[in-house]
Each structure stands twice: as C-alpha cells, then as structure tokens.
C-alpha cells in the first residue's frame, strides 16, 4: 500500500510540474467594433489601440523557457528524493515497531 501511495504522489507531482506551459499561450488580438443604423451604413470603428508593448526576442524567450524547465526538473528531483527519504524512514520505523 505504501508503494502505491508513493507512486500516486510522484504521479501527481509530475503532472503538476509539466502542465500548461506559458510558451503555448496564444496572444490576445484587439477586436474591431462595427456600428450600423437602419438607413445608412457607418464604417467600422477601430477599438482604441494601445501603444505597442516591448519587443521580445525569441532567442531570449526560448532561453528563459529552457531555464525555467531546468529549474522545474531540479525541484521535482529534489521533491522525489525527499519523498524517498520519508518513505524509507517510515519503513525502518515500522520494522523497529514490529520487533518490539
């Protein structure tokens, strides 16, 4: 039963670490508004445009995503090691309790 619990915890941890990458998000596009009346058509009115944001370099974005993924892998590995230590300690403690 303990092995099953450990596997479930590792599976949940893996699912949390590797879901919903921000690199896959789509950019938001401004919508256009068109106004028409019963008798005369009015040209479409462009929604208020905001000044363009900063220009992002794709190479820097890829490098940042790579670094973030590496950090997540390291954190996941540390979590798995700590989980293994806890499971090992509980197993030893239960064996000592059975002997006495």
PDB file of C-alpha atoms in Angstrom:
ATOM      1  CA  UNK A   1       0.000   0.000   0.000  1.00  0.00           C
ATOM      2  CA  UNK A   2       2.874   2.351   0.779  1.00  0.00           C
ATOM      3  CA  UNK A   3       4.374   1.789  -2.664  1.00  0.00           C
ATOM      4  CA  UNK A   4       1.053   2.684  -4.251  1.00  0.00           C
ATOM      5  CA  UNK A   5       0.859   5.892  -2.198  1.00  0.00           C
ATOM      6  CA  UNK A   6       4.389   6.803  -3.258  1.00  0.00           C
ATOM      7  CA  UNK A   7       3.631   6.189  -6.911  1.00  0.00           C
ATOM      8  CA  UNK A   8       0.464   8.283  -6.725  1.00  0.00           C
ATOM      9  CA  UNK A   9       2.362  11.156  -5.097  1.00  0.00           C
ATOM     10  CA  UNK A  10       5.110  11.014  -7.723  1.00  0.00           C
ATOM     11  CA  UNK A  11       2.482  10.935 -10.494  1.00  0.00           C
ATOM     12  CA  UNK A  12       0.665  13.969  -9.085  1.00  0.00           C
ATOM     13  CA  UNK A  13       3.953  15.825  -8.688  1.00  0.00           C
ATOM     14  CA  UNK A  14       4.899  15.065 -12.281  1.00  0.00           C
ATOM     15  CA  UNK A  15       1.501  16.201 -13.560  1.00  0.00           C
ATOM     16  CA  UNK A  16       1.738  19.485 -11.671  1.00  0.00           C
ATOM     17  CA  UNK A  17       5.253  20.232 -12.887  1.00  0.00           C
ATOM     18  CA  UNK A  18       4.648  19.568 -16.569  1.00  0.00           C
ATOM     19  CA  UNK A  19       1.244  21.108 -17.311  1.00  0.00           C
ATOM     20  CA  UNK A  20       0.241  24.338 -19.055  1.00  0.00           C
ATOM     21  CA  UNK A  21       3.478  25.720 -20.412  1.00  0.00           C
ATOM     22  CA  UNK A  22       3.239  29.511 -20.838  1.00  0.00           C
ATOM     23  CA  UNK A  23       5.030  29.237 -24.197  1.00  0.00           C
ATOM     24  CA  UNK A  24       1.909  27.639 -25.694  1.00  0.00           C
ATOM     25  CA  UNK A  25      -0.419  30.532 -24.848  1.00  0.00           C
ATOM     26  CA  UNK A  26      -1.873  32.484 -27.770  1.00  0.00           C
ATOM     27  CA  UNK A  27      -1.601  36.279 -27.956  1.00  0.00           C
ATOM     28  CA  UNK A  28      -4.710  38.376 -27.423  1.00  0.00           C
ATOM     29  CA  UNK A  29      -5.853  40.306 -30.510  1.00  0.00           C
ATOM     30  CA  UNK A  30      -7.883  43.537 -30.263  1.00  0.00           C
ATOM     31  CA  UNK A  31     -11.436  43.293 -31.522  1.00  0.00           C
ATOM     32  CA  UNK A  32     -12.992  45.659 -34.080  1.00  0.00           C
ATOM     33  CA  UNK A  33     -16.378  47.203 -33.497  1.00  0.00           C
ATOM     34  CA  UNK A  34     -18.771  47.980 -36.349  1.00  0.00           C
ATOM     35  CA  UNK A  35     -21.790  50.237 -35.902  1.00  0.00           C
ATOM     36  CA  UNK A  36     -24.702  50.193 -38.342  1.00  0.00           C
ATOM     37  CA  UNK A  37     -28.006  52.041 -38.392  1.00  0.00           C
ATOM     38  CA  UNK A  38     -31.232  51.169 -40.148  1.00  0.00           C
ATOM     39  CA  UNK A  39     -30.755  53.651 -43.018  1.00  0.00           C
ATOM     40  CA  UNK A  40     -27.073  54.257 -43.517  1.00  0.00           C
ATOM     41  CA  UNK A  41     -24.053  52.051 -43.039  1.00  0.00           C
ATOM     42  CA  UNK A  42     -21.280  53.509 -40.947  1.00  0.00           C
ATOM     43  CA  UNK A  43     -17.683  52.467 -41.454  1.00  0.00           C
ATOM     44  CA  UNK A  44     -16.319  50.087 -38.803  1.00  0.00           C
ATOM     45  CA  UNK A  45     -14.822  51.841 -35.822  1.00  0.00           C
ATOM     46  CA  UNK A  46     -11.483  50.539 -34.652  1.00  0.00           C
ATOM     47  CA  UNK A  47     -11.267  49.895 -30.914  1.00  0.00           C
ATOM     48  CA  UNK A  48      -8.901  52.192 -29.101  1.00  0.00           C
ATOM     49  CA  UNK A  49      -5.432  50.978 -29.768  1.00  0.00           C
ATOM     50  CA  UNK A  50      -2.844  50.956 -27.071  1.00  0.00           C
ATOM     51  CA  UNK A  51       0.767  51.701 -27.778  1.00  0.00           C
ATOM     52  CA  UNK A  52       2.711  48.562 -28.666  1.00  0.00           C
ATOM     53  CA  UNK A  53       4.390  46.721 -25.833  1.00  0.00           C
ATOM     54  CA  UNK A  54       8.017  45.775 -25.588  1.00  0.00           C
ATOM     55  CA  UNK A  55       9.542  43.734 -28.375  1.00  0.00           C
ATOM     56  CA  UNK A  56      10.561  40.305 -27.147  1.00  0.00           C
ATOM     57  CA  UNK A  57      13.494  38.496 -28.649  1.00  0.00           C
ATOM     58  CA  UNK A  58      12.531  34.859 -29.419  1.00  0.00           C
ATOM     59  CA  UNK A  59      16.038  33.655 -28.552  1.00  0.00           C
ATOM     60  CA  UNK A  60      15.804  35.189 -25.080  1.00  0.00           C
ATOM     61  CA  UNK A  61      12.293  33.778 -24.616  1.00  0.00           C
ATOM     62  CA  UNK A  62      13.465  30.279 -25.555  1.00  0.00           C
ATOM     63  CA  UNK A  63      16.454  30.619 -23.226  1.00  0.00           C
ATOM     64  CA  UNK A  64      14.164  31.722 -20.362  1.00  0.00           C
ATOM     65  CA  UNK A  65      11.767  28.819 -21.019  1.00  0.00           C
ATOM     66  CA  UNK A  66      14.691  26.390 -21.060  1.00  0.00           C
ATOM     67  CA  UNK A  67      15.990  27.754 -17.761  1.00  0.00           C
ATOM     68  CA  UNK A  68      12.510  27.555 -16.210  1.00  0.00           C
ATOM     69  CA  UNK A  69      12.128  23.936 -17.339  1.00  0.00           C
ATOM     70  CA  UNK A  70      15.552  23.097 -15.917  1.00  0.00           C
ATOM     71  CA  UNK A  71      14.586  24.674 -12.580  1.00  0.00           C
ATOM     72  CA  UNK A  72      11.339  22.677 -12.520  1.00  0.00           C
ATOM     73  CA  UNK A  73      13.224  19.438 -13.194  1.00  0.00           C
ATOM     74  CA  UNK A  74      15.679  20.163 -10.384  1.00  0.00           C
ATOM     75  CA  UNK A  75      12.849  20.993  -7.974  1.00  0.00           C
ATOM     76  CA  UNK A  76      10.993  17.821  -8.988  1.00  0.00           C
ATOM     77  CA  UNK A  77      14.105  15.702  -8.486  1.00  0.00           C
ATOM     78  CA  UNK A  78      14.650  17.197  -5.034  1.00  0.00           C
ATOM     79  CA  UNK A  79      10.996  16.528  -4.160  1.00  0.00           C
ATOM     80  CA  UNK A  80      11.290  12.883  -5.269  1.00  0.00           C
ATOM     81  CA  UNK A  81      14.486  12.414  -3.237  1.00  0.00           C
ATOM     82  CA  UNK A  82      12.871  13.909  -0.139  1.00  0.00           C
ATOM     83  CA  UNK A  83       9.804  11.728  -0.646  1.00  0.00           C
ATOM     84  CA  UNK A  84      12.064   8.679  -0.890  1.00  0.00           C
ATOM     85  CA  UNK A  85      13.799   9.632   2.365  1.00  0.00           C
ATOM     86  CA  UNK A  86      10.448   9.973   4.130  1.00  0.00           C
ATOM     87  CA  UNK A  87       9.188   6.612   2.825  1.00  0.00           C
ATOM     88  CA  UNK A  88      12.464   4.890   3.755  1.00  0.00           C
ATOM     89  CA  UNK A  89      12.381   6.376   7.275  1.00  0.00           C
ATOM     90  CA  UNK A  90       8.799   5.284   7.833  1.00  0.00           C
ATOM     91  CA  UNK A  91       9.597   1.767   6.641  1.00  0.00           C
ATOM     92  CA  UNK A  92      12.519   1.468   9.079  1.00  0.00           C
ATOM     93  CA  UNK A  93      10.431   2.878  11.923  1.00  0.00           C
ATOM     94  CA  UNK A  94       7.623   0.405  11.255  1.00  0.00           C
ATOM     95  CA  UNK A  95      10.102  -2.530  11.204  1.00  0.00           C
ATOM     96  CA  UNK A  96      11.501  -1.419  14.576  1.00  0.00           C
ATOM     97  CA  UNK A  97       7.976  -1.125  15.985  1.00  0.00           C
ATOM     98  CA  UNK A  98       7.115  -4.681  14.830  1.00  0.00           C
ATOM     99  CA  UNK A  99      10.240  -6.107  16.515  1.00  0.00           C
ATOM    100  CA  UNK A 100       9.380  -4.608  19.909  1.00  0.00           C
TER     101      UNK A 100
END
